[in-house]
CSV table of C-alpha atoms in Angstrom, one decimal:
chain,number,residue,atom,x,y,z
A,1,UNK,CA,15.6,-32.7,9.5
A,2,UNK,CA,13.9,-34.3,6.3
A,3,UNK,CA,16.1,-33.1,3.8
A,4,UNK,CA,19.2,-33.2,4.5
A,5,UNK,CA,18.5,-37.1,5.2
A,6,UNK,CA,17.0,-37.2,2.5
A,7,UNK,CA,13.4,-39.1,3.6
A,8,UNK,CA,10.0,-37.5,3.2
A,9,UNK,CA,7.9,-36.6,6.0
A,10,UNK,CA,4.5,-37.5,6.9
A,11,UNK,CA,2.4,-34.2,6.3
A,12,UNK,CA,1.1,-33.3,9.9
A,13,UNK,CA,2.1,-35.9,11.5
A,14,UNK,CA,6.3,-34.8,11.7
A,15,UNK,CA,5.0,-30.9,10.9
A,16,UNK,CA,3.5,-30.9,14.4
A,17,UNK,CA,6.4,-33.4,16.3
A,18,UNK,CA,9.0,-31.0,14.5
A,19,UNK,CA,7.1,-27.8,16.0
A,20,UNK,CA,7.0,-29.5,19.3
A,21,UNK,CA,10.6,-30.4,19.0
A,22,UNK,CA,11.9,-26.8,18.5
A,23,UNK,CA,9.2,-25.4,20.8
A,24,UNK,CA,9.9,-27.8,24.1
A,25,UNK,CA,5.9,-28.6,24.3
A,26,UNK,CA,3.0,-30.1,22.5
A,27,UNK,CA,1.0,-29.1,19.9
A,28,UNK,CA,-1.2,-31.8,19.6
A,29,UNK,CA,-4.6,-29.6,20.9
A,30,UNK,CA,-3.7,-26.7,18.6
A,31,UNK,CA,-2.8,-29.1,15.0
A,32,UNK,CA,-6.2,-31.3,16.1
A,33,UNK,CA,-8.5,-27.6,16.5
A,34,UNK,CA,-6.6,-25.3,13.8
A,35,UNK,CA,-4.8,-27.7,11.1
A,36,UNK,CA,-6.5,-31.0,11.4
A,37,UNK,CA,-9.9,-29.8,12.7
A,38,UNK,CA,-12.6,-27.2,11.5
A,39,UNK,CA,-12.5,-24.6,14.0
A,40,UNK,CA,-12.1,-21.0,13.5
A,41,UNK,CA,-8.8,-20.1,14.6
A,42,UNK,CA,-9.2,-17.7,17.2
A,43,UNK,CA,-7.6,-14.5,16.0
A,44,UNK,CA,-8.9,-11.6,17.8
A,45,UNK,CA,-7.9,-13.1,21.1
A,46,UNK,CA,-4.3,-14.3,20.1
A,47,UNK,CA,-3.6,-10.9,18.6
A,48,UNK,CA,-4.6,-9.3,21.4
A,49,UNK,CA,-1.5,-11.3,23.4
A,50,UNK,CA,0.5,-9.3,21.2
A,51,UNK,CA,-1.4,-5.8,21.7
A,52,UNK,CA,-2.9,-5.8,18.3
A,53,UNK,CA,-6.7,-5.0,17.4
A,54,UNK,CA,-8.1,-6.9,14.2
A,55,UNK,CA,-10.2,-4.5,12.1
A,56,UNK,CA,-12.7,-5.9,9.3
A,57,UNK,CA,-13.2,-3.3,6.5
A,58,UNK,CA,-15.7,-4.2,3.9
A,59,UNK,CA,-15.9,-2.6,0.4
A,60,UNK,CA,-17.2,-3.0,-2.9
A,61,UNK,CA,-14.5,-4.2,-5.7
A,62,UNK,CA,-15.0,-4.0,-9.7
A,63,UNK,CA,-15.0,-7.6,-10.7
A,64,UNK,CA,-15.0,-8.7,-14.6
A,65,UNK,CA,-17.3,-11.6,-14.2
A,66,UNK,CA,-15.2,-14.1,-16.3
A,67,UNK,CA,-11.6,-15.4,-15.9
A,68,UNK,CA,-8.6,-15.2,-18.9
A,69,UNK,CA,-6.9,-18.3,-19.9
A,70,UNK,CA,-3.6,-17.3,-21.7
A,71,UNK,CA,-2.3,-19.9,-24.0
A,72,UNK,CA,1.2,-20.6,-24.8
A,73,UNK,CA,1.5,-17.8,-27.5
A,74,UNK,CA,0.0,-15.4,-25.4
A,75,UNK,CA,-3.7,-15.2,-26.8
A,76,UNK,CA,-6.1,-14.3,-24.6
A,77,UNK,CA,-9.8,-16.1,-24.3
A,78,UNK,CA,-12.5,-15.6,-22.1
A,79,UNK,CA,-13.1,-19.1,-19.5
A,80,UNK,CA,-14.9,-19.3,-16.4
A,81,UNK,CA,-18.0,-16.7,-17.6
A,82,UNK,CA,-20.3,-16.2,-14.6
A,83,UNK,CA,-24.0,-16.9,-15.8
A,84,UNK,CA,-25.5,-13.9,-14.0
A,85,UNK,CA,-22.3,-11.4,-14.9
A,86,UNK,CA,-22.9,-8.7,-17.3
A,87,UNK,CA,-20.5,-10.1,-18.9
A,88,UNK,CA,-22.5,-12.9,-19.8
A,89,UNK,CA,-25.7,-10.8,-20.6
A,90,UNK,CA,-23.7,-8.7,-23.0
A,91,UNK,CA,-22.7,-12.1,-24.9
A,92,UNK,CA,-19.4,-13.2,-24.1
A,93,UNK,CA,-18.9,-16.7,-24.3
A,94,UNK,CA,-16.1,-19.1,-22.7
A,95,UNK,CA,-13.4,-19.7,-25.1
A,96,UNK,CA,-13.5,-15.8,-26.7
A,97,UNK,CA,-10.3,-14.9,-28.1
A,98,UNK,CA,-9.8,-10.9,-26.5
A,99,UNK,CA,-8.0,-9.2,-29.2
A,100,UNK,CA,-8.3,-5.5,-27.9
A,101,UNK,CA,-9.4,-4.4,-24.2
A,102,UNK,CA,-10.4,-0.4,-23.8
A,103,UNK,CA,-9.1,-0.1,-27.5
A,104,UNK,CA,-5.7,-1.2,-26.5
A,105,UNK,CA,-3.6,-4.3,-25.2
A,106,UNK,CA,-4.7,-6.8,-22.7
A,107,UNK,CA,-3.2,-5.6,-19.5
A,108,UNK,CA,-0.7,-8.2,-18.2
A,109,UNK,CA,-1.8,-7.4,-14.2
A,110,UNK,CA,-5.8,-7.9,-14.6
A,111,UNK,CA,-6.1,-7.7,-10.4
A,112,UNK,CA,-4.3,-4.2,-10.7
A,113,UNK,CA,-6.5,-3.3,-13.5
A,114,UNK,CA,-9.9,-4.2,-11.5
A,115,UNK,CA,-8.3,-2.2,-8.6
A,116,UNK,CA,-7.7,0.9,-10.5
A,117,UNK,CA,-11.4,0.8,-11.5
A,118,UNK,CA,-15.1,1.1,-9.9
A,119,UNK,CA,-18.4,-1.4,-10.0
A,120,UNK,CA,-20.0,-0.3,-13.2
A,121,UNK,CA,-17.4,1.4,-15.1
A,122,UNK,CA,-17.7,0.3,-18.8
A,123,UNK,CA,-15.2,-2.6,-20.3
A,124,UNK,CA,-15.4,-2.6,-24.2
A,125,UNK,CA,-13.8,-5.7,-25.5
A,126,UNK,CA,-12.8,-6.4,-29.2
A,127,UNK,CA,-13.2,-10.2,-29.4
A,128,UNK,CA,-12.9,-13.3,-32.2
A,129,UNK,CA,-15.6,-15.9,-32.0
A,130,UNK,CA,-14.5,-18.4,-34.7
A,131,UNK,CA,-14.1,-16.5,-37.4
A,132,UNK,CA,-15.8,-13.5,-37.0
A,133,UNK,CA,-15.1,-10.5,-34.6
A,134,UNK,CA,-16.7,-8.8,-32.7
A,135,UNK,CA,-16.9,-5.6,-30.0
A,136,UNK,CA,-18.7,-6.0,-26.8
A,137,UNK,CA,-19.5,-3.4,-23.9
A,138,UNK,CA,-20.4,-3.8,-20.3
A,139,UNK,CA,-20.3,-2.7,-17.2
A,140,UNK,CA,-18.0,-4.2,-15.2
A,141,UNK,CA,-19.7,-6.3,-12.2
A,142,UNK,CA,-19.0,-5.6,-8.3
A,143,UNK,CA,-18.0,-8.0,-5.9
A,144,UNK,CA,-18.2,-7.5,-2.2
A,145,UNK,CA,-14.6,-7.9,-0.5
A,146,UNK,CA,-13.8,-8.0,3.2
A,147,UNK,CA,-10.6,-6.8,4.0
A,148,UNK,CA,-8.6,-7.4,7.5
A,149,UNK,CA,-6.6,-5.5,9.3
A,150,UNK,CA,-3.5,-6.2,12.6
A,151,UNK,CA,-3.1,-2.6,14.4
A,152,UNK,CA,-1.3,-1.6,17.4
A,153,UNK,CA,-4.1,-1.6,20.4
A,154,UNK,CA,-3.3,2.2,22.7
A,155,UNK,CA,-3.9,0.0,25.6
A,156,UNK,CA,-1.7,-3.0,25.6
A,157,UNK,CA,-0.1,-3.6,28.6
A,158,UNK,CA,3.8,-4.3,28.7
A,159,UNK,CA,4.1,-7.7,28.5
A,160,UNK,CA,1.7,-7.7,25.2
A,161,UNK,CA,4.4,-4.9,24.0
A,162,UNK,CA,7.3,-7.5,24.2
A,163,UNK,CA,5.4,-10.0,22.7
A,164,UNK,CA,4.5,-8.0,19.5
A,165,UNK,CA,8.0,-6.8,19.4
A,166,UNK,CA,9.1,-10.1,19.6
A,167,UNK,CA,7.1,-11.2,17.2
A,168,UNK,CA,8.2,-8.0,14.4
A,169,UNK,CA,11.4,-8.4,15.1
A,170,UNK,CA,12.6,-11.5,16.0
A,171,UNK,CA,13.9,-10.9,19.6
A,172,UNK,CA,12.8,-10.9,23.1
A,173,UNK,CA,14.1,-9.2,26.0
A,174,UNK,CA,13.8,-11.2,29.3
A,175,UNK,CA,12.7,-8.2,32.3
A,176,UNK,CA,15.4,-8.4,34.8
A,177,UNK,CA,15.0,-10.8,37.5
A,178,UNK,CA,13.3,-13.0,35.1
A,179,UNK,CA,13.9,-16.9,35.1
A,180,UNK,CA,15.1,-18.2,32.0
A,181,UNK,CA,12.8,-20.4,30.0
């Protein structure tokens, strides 16, 4: 609609005519709770049209207390240090240059990394603070992480089968009889 006529659209405004457009009815209640407003958008009960249960899990994830900035060239520094971290308490400083990590390269996948490991295993870092270097060791920190999760529900009726299959795959089948939309 937008781009092939080349003319912009005006954020929410044409995102929620356009949806009403393709859809044959209004959305204005829906964009002024969920995209416009600040309520929660109800996900248990919607999911539940489509016979699906959410599940929260909640863990415990290593976190490094600090971010990386990677230059241009590729050199690795310490930004974003979290004052209470242990990463902090065992003297890193934002703008470190990380020159070895375990005794070896940076990883390039740091989130992968974290994953692999526990709250409290031990990160030694080789590091260059102006012109000196240095080797630090801490644990690493833990951060709690609340993870969600769309199953199947054993008791969903019919109807909510042919919605969820309609919504996985793309299609709908109209029951026999049925009126057409």
């Amino acid at each position: 609609e937008f781009a092939k006529r080349g003319k912009t659209y005006r954020d929410t405004l044409d995102v929620r005519l356009t949806a009403e457009k393709v859809a044959g009815g209004s959305f204005e209640e829906f964009f002024r709770r969920y995209v416009s407003g600040t309520n929660a958008f109800p996900y248990v009960e919607v999911l539940a049209l489509a016979g699906l249960e959410l599940r929260e899990r909640k863990g415990n994830r290593a976190a490094l207390g600090f971010t990386i900035n990677r230059d241009p060239s590729g050199e690795a520094r310490v930004a974003g240090l979290l004052p209470d971290g242990a990463a902090s308490a065992a003297g890193l400083h934002d703008g470190d240059k990380i020159l070895r990590w375990n005794d070896v390269e940076i990883p390039r996948r740091i989130e992968r990394w974290l994953a692999e490991r526990a709250p409290g295993g031990m990160l030694r870092l080789r590091l260059q603070r102006e012109a000196k270097e240095l080797a630090v060791e801490f644990p690493l920190d833990g951060r709690a992480v609340t993870e969600w999760q769309a199953t199947e529900s054993h008791t969903a009726d019919e109807k909510a089968k042919r919605i969820r299959e309609g919504l996985l795959r793309g299609v709908t089948q109209r029951r026999a009889g049925a009126a057409a939309p």
